[in-house]
Coordinates of C-alpha atoms in Angstrom, one line a residue:
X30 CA 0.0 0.0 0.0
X31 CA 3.0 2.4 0.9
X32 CA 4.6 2.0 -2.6
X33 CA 1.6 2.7 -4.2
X34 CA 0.8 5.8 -2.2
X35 CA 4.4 6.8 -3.2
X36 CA 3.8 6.3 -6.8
X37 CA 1.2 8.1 -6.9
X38 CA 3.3 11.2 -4.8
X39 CA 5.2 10.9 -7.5
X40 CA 3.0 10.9 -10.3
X41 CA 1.2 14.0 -9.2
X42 CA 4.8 16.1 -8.6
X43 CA 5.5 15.4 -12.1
X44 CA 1.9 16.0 -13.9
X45 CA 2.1 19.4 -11.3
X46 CA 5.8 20.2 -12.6
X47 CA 4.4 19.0 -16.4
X48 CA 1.4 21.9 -15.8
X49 CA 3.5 24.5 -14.2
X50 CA 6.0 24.9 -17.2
X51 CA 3.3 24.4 -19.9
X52 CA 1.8 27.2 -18.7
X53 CA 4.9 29.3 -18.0
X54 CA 5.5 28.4 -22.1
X55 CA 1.5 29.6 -22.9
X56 CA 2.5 32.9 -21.2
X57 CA 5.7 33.4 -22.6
X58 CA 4.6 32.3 -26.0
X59 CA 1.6 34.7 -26.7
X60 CA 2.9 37.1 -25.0
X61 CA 0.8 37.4 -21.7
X62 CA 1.2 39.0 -18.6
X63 CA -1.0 37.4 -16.3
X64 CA 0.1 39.9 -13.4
X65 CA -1.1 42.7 -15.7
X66 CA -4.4 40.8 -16.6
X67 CA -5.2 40.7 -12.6
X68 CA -4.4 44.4 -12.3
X69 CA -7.1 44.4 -15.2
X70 CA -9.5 42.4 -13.0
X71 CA -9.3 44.7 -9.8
X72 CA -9.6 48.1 -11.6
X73 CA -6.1 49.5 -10.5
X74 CA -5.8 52.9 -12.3
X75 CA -2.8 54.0 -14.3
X76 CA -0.2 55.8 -12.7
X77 CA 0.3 59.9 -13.4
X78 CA 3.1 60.5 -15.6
X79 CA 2.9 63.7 -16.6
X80 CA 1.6 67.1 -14.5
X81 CA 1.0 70.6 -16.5
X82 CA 1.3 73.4 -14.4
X83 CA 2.0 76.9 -13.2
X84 CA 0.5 79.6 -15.3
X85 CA -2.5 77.4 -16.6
X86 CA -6.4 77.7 -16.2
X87 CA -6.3 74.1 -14.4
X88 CA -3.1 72.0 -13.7
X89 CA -3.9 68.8 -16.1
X90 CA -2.4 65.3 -15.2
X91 CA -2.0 62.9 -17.9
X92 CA -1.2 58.9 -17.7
X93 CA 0.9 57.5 -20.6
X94 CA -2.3 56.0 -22.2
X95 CA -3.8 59.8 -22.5
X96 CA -0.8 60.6 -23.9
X97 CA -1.2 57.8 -26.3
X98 CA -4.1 58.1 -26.9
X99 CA -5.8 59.2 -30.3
X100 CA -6.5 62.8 -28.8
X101 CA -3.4 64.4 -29.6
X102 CA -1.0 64.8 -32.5
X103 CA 1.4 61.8 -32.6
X104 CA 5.1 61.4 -34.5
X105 CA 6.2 58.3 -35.5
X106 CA 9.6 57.3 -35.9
X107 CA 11.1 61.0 -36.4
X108 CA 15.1 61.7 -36.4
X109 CA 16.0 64.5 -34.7
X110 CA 19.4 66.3 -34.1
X111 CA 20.7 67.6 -31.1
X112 CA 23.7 69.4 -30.2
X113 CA 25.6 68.3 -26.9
X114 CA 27.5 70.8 -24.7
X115 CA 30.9 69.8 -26.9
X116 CA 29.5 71.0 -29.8
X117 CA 29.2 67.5 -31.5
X118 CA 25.9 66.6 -33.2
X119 CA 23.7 63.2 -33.1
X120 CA 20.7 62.2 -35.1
X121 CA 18.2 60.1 -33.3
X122 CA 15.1 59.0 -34.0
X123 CA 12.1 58.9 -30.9
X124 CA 8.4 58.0 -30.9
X125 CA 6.0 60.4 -29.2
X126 CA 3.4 63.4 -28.9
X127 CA 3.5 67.2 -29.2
X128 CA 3.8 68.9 -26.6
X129 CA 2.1 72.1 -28.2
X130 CA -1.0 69.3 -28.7
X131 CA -1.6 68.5 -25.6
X132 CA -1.6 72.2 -24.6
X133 CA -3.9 73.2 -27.6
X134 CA -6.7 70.2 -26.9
X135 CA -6.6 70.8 -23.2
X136 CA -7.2 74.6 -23.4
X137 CA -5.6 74.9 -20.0
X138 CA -3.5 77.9 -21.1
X139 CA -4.7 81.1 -20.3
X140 CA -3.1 85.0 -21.9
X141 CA -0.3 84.8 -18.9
X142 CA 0.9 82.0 -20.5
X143 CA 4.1 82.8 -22.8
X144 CA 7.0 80.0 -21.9
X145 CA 7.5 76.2 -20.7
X146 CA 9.9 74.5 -18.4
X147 CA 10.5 71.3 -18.6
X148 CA 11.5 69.3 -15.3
X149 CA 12.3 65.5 -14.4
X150 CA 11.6 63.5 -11.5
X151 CA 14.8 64.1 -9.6
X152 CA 14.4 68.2 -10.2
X153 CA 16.6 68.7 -12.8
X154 CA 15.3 71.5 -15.1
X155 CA 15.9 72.7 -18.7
X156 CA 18.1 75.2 -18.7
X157 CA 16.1 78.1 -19.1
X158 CA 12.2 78.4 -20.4
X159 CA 11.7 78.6 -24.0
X160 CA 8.6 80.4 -25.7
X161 CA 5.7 78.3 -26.3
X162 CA 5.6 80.3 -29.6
X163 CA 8.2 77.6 -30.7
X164 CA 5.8 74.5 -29.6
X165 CA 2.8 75.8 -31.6
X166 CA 5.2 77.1 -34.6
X167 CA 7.4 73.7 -34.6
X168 CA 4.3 71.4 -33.4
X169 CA 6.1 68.1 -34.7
X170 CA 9.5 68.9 -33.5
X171 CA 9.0 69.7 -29.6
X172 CA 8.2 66.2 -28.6
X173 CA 7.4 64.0 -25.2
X174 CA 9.2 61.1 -26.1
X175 CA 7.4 57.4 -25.1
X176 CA 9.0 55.2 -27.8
X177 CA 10.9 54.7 -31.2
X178 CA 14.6 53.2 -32.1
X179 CA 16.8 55.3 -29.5
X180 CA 14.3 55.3 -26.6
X181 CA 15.6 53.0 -23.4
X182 CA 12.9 53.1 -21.0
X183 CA 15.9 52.1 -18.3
X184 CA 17.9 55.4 -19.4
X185 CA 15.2 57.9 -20.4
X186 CA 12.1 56.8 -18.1
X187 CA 8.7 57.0 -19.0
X188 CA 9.1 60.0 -21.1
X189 CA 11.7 62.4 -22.1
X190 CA 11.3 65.7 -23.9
X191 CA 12.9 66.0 -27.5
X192 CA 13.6 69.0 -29.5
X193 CA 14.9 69.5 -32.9
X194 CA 18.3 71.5 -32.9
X195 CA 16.9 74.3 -35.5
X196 CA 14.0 75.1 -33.3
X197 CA 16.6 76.5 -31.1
X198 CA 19.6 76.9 -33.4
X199 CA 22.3 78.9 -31.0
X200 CA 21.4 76.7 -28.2
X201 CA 22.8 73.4 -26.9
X202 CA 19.5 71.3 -27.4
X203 CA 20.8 68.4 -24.7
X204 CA 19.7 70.6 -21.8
X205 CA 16.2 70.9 -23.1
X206 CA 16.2 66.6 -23.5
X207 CA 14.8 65.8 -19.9
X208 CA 15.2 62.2 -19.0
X209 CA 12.5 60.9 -16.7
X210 CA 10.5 63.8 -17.3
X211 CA 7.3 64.1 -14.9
X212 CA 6.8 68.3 -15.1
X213 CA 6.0 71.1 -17.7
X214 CA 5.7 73.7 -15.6
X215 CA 4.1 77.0 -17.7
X216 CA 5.4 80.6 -17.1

């Protein structure tokens, strides 16, 4: 009776062991997350990336799906050159929104408004505030990066902001690229 009890131990650790890993392959396979489906179940809400404020009618919080979503003007794939504080130039190509979109379908700007700021998560600032004339003349070129070729979510966080070097020609264009960007504060 003992050896068949034991038998049967060990048939049921190896069909469990069998079941575990073919699931672990389903997952992995088609691409599911099942923590993320559970987060689904219980109604968690999206986490804030990105606060407008200062000089604005209403301070407007967005989650990366508002930013993704269809409401504002997207660019896909776009090379842009920047200028680094040695002089030397890159090209690099980013996936994301306008910023001057997000300001123009939220209508939170009021006639104080005139520059933007923008600031990342550990304080760091662009170096000074550029006109928001620039956003709205340049729309596709000032950019809240979320995704395309040189984006590293490990290096640049959820979002970073992007701006072509001939939108601000005599300026070094790194300090206005905000890694881990969470702020655009208005002035």
């Amino acid at each position: 009776m003992e050896e068949r009890n034991f038998k049967i131990l060990v048939a049921s650790i190896i069909i469990g062991i069998v079941i575990f890993w073919l699931l672990v392959y389903s997952f992995v396979s088609l691409g599911v997350d099942p923590l993320e489906n559970i987060k689904d179940l219980f109604g968690e809400e999206e986490e804030v990336v990105l606060v407008v404020k200062g000089e604005v009618s209403e301070e407007l919080e967005l989650t990366l799906s508002d930013l993704k979503s269809d409401r504002y003007n997207h660019v896909e794939n776009k090379q842009f050159q920047l200028i680094n504080a040695f002089g030397r130039s890159f090209n690099v190509t980013y996936t994301g929104v306008t910023l001057w979109s997000i300001l123009d379908q939220s209508g939170i700007l009021t006639s104080n408004s005139k520059a933007f700021t923008f600031v990342a998560s550990d304080g760091y600032y662009s170096e000074k505030p550029l006109d928001l004339s620039l956003a709205k003349e340049y729309e596709n070129d000032v950019l809240l990066a979320y995704g395309g070729e040189d984006f590293n979510e490990n290096e640049d966080g959820t979002l970073r902001s992007v701006i072509n070097r001939y939108v601000i020609p005599n300026e070094t264009t790194t300090h206005y690229w905000v890694k881990y960007l969470t702020t655009i504060l208005i002035e």
